[in-house]
Short mmCIF file of C-alpha atoms in Angstrom, two decimals:
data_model
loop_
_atom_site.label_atom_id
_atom_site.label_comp_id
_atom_site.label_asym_id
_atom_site.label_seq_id
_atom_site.Cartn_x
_atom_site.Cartn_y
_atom_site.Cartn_z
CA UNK A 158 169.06 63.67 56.55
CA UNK A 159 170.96 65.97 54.08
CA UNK A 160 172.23 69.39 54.57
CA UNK A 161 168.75 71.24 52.61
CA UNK A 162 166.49 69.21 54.85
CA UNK A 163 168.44 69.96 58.39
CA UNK A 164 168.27 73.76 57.14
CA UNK A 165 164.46 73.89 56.57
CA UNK A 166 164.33 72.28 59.80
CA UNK A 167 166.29 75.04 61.41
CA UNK A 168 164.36 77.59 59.66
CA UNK A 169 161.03 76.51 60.90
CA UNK A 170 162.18 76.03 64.11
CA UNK A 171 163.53 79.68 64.52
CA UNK A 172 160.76 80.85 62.81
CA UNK A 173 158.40 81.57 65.83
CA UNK A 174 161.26 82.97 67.63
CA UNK A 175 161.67 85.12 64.82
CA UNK A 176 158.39 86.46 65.05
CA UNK A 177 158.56 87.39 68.66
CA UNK A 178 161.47 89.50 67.92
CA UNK A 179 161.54 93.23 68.93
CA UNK A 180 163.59 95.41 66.90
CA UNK A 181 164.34 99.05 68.54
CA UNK A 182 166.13 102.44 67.47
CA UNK A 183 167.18 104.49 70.09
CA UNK A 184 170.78 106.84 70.97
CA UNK A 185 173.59 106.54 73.51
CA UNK A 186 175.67 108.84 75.10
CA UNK A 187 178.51 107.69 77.87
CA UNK A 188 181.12 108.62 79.74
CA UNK A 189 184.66 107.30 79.04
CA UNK A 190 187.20 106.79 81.89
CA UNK A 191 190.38 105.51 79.93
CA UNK A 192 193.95 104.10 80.91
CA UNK A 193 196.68 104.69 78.57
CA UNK A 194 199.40 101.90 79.80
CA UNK A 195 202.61 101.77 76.88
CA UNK A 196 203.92 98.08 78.17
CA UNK A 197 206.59 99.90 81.07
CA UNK A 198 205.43 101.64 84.17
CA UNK A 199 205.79 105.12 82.63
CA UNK A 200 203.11 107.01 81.27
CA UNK A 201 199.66 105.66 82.82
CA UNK A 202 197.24 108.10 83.44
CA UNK A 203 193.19 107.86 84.00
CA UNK A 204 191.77 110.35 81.62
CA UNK A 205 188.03 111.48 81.06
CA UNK A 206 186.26 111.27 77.52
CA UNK A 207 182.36 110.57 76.04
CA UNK A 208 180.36 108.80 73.26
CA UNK A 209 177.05 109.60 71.74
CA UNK A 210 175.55 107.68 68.54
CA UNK A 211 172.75 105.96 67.13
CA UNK A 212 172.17 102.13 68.52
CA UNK A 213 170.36 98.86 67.12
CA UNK A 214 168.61 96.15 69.15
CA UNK A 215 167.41 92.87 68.85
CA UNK A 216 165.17 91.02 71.41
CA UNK A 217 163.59 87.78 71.68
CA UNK A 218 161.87 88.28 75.01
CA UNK A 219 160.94 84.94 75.12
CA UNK A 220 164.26 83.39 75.40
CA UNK A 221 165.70 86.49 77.05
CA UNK A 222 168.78 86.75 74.62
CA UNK A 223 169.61 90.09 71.94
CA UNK A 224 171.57 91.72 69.56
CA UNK A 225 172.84 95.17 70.01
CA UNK A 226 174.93 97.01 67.49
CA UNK A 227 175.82 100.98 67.60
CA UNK A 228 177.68 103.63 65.48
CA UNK A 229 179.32 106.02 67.83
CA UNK A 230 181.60 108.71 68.00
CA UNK A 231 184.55 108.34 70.66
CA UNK A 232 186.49 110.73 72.27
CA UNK A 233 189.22 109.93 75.12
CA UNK A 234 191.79 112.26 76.53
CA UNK A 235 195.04 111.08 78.00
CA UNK A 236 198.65 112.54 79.29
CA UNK A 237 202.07 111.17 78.39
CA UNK A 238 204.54 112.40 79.87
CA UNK A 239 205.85 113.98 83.02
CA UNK A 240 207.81 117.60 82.32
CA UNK A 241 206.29 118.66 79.73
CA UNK A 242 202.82 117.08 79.60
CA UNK A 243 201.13 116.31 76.50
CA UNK A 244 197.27 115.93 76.11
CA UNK A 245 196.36 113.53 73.64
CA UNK A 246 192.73 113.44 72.41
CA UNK A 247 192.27 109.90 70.71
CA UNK A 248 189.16 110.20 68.49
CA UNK A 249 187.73 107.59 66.72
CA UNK A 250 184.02 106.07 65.05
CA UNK A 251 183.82 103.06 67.01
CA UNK A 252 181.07 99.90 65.91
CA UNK A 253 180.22 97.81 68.75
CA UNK A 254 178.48 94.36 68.09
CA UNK A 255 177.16 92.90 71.67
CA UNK A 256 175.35 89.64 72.34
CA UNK A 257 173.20 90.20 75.22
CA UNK A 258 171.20 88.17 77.60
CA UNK A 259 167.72 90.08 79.37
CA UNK A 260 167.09 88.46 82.97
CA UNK A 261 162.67 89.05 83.19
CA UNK A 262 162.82 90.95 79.70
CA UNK A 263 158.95 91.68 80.14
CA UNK A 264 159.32 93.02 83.24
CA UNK A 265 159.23 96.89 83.87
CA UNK A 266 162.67 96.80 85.79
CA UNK A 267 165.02 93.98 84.09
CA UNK A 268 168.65 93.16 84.78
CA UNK A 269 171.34 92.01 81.94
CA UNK A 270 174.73 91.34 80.82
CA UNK A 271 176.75 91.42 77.24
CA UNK A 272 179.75 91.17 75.79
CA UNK A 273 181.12 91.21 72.08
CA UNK A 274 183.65 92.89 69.73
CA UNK A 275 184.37 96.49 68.67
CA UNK A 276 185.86 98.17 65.56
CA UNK A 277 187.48 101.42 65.79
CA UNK A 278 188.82 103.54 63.24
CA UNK A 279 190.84 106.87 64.00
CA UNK A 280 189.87 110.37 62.94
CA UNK A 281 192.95 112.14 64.27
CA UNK A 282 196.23 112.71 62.70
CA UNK A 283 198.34 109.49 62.50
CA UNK A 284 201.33 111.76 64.38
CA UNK A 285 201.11 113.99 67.00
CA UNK A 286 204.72 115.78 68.75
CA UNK A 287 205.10 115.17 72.31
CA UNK A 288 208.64 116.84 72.18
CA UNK A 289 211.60 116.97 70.36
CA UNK A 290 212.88 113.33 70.91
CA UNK A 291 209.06 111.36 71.10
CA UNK A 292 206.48 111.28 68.70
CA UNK A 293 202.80 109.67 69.53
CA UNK A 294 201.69 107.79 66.09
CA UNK A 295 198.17 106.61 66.22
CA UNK A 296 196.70 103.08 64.65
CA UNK A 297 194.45 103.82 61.48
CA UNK A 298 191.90 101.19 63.04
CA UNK A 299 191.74 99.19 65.85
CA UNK A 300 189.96 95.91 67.50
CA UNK A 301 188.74 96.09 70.95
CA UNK A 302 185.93 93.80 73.24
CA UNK A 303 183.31 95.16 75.28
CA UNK A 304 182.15 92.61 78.60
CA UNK A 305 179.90 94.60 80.34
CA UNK A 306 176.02 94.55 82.46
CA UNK A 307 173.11 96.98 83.43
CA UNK A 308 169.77 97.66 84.38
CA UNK A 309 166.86 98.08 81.84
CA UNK A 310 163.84 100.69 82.79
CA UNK A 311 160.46 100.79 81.09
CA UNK A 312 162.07 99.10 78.17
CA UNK A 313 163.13 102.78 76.64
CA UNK A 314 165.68 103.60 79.32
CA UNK A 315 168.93 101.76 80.15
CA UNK A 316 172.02 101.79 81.89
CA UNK A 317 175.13 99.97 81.40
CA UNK A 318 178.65 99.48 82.63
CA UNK A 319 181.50 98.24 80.54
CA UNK A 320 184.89 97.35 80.20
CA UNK A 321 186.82 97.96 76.73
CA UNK A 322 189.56 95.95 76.24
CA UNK A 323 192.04 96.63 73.24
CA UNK A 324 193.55 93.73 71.50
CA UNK A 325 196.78 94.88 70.52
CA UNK A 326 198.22 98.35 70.50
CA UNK A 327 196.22 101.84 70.07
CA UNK A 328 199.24 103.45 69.03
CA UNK A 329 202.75 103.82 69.91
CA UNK A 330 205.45 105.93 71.35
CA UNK A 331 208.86 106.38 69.45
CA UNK A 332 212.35 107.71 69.82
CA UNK A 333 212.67 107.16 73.68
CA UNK A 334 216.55 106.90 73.45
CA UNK A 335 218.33 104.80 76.13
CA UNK A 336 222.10 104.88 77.07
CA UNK A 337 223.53 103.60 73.19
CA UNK A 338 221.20 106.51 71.63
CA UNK A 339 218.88 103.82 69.93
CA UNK A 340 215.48 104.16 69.12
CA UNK A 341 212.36 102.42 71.44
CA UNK A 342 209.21 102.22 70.04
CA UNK A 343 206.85 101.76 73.26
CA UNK A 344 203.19 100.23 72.40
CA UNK A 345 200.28 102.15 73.89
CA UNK A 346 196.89 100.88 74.72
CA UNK A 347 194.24 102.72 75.85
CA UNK A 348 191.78 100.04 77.91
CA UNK A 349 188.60 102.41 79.31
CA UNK A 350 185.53 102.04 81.52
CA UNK A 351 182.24 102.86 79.92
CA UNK A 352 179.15 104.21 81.88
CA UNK A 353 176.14 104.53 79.32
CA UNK A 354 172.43 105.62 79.08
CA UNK A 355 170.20 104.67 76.45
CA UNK A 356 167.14 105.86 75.38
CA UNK A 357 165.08 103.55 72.89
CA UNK A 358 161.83 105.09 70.65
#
């Protein structure tokens, strides 16, 4: 069978699946509870923050399984330091891409779970002061994955719990001087749990 052939054969196949499909437009709004954790045991601190945006979904109710994709605009506060203390406010337009899986999609109370990628990309400053001898310097963009589950209500309304999990470093720390008077550059992540309503129209 060549590679045209096995293609129309997909095609066909997905084809009644793809006509079962339910696409929805709807808004989410969260609640951000974020660690900041720089690699040492210094400067962690659970911070509050929120989201709101415009979200995407794909069903196939059928099968029970979805794509979910969102614009939103991120905001999470942290504290570095000890004496003095310096709030940072990360913010950032974060796109979230989720593969999802509905348990009773049809139902009016369902149950499910995702999990995929997200792409930040910073609106602060790249530098912010924390005093004379540190200096917090921000990634322009950043790569993070969402695993997370909830509970689906009527079909418009829906709640979810995640965990955001940066790969690699949100920003880092610099000119922490040790004993010699060198420089340290300290790599800061900022991992966060995610509560979220939805409402789809």
């Amino acid at each position: 069978m060549n590679h045209q052939l096995k293609i129309l054969l997909l095609l066909f196949l997905l084809l009644p699946m793809t006509a079962l499909a339910q696409f929805s437009l709807g808004v989410r709004g969260g609640y951000n509870l974020t660690k900041v954790s720089l690699g040492t045991n210094d400067f962690k601190t659970n911070r509050y923050g929120f989201f709101v945006g415009p979200v995407a979904k794909i069903t196939f109710p059928v099968v029970g399984l979805g794509v979910e994709a969102a614009a939103l605009y991120d905001q999470r506060d942290a504290r570095i330091g000890d004496d003095p203390v310096t709030d940072i406010k990360q913010k950032s337009v974060n796109f979230p891409l989720h593969l999802r899986y509905d348990i009773a999609p049809d139902s009016p109370f369902s149950l499910f779970v995702f999990a995929g990628p997200q792409f930040s990309f910073n609106l602060n400053d790249e530098k912010k002061p924390i005093d004379s001898a540190r200096e917090w310097r921000f990634k322009k963009s950043t790569m993070s994955v969402n695993l997370g589950a909830g509970a689906a209500f009527f079909r418009n309304f829906q709640l979810s719990v995640n965990y955001n999990i940066v790969c690699g470093e949100t920003a880092t720390i610099n000119s922490v001087r040790d004993v010699t008077d060198t420089v340290k550059d300290h790599k800061a992540k900022t991992h966060a749990w995610q509560l979220a309503l939805t409402v789809f129209f």
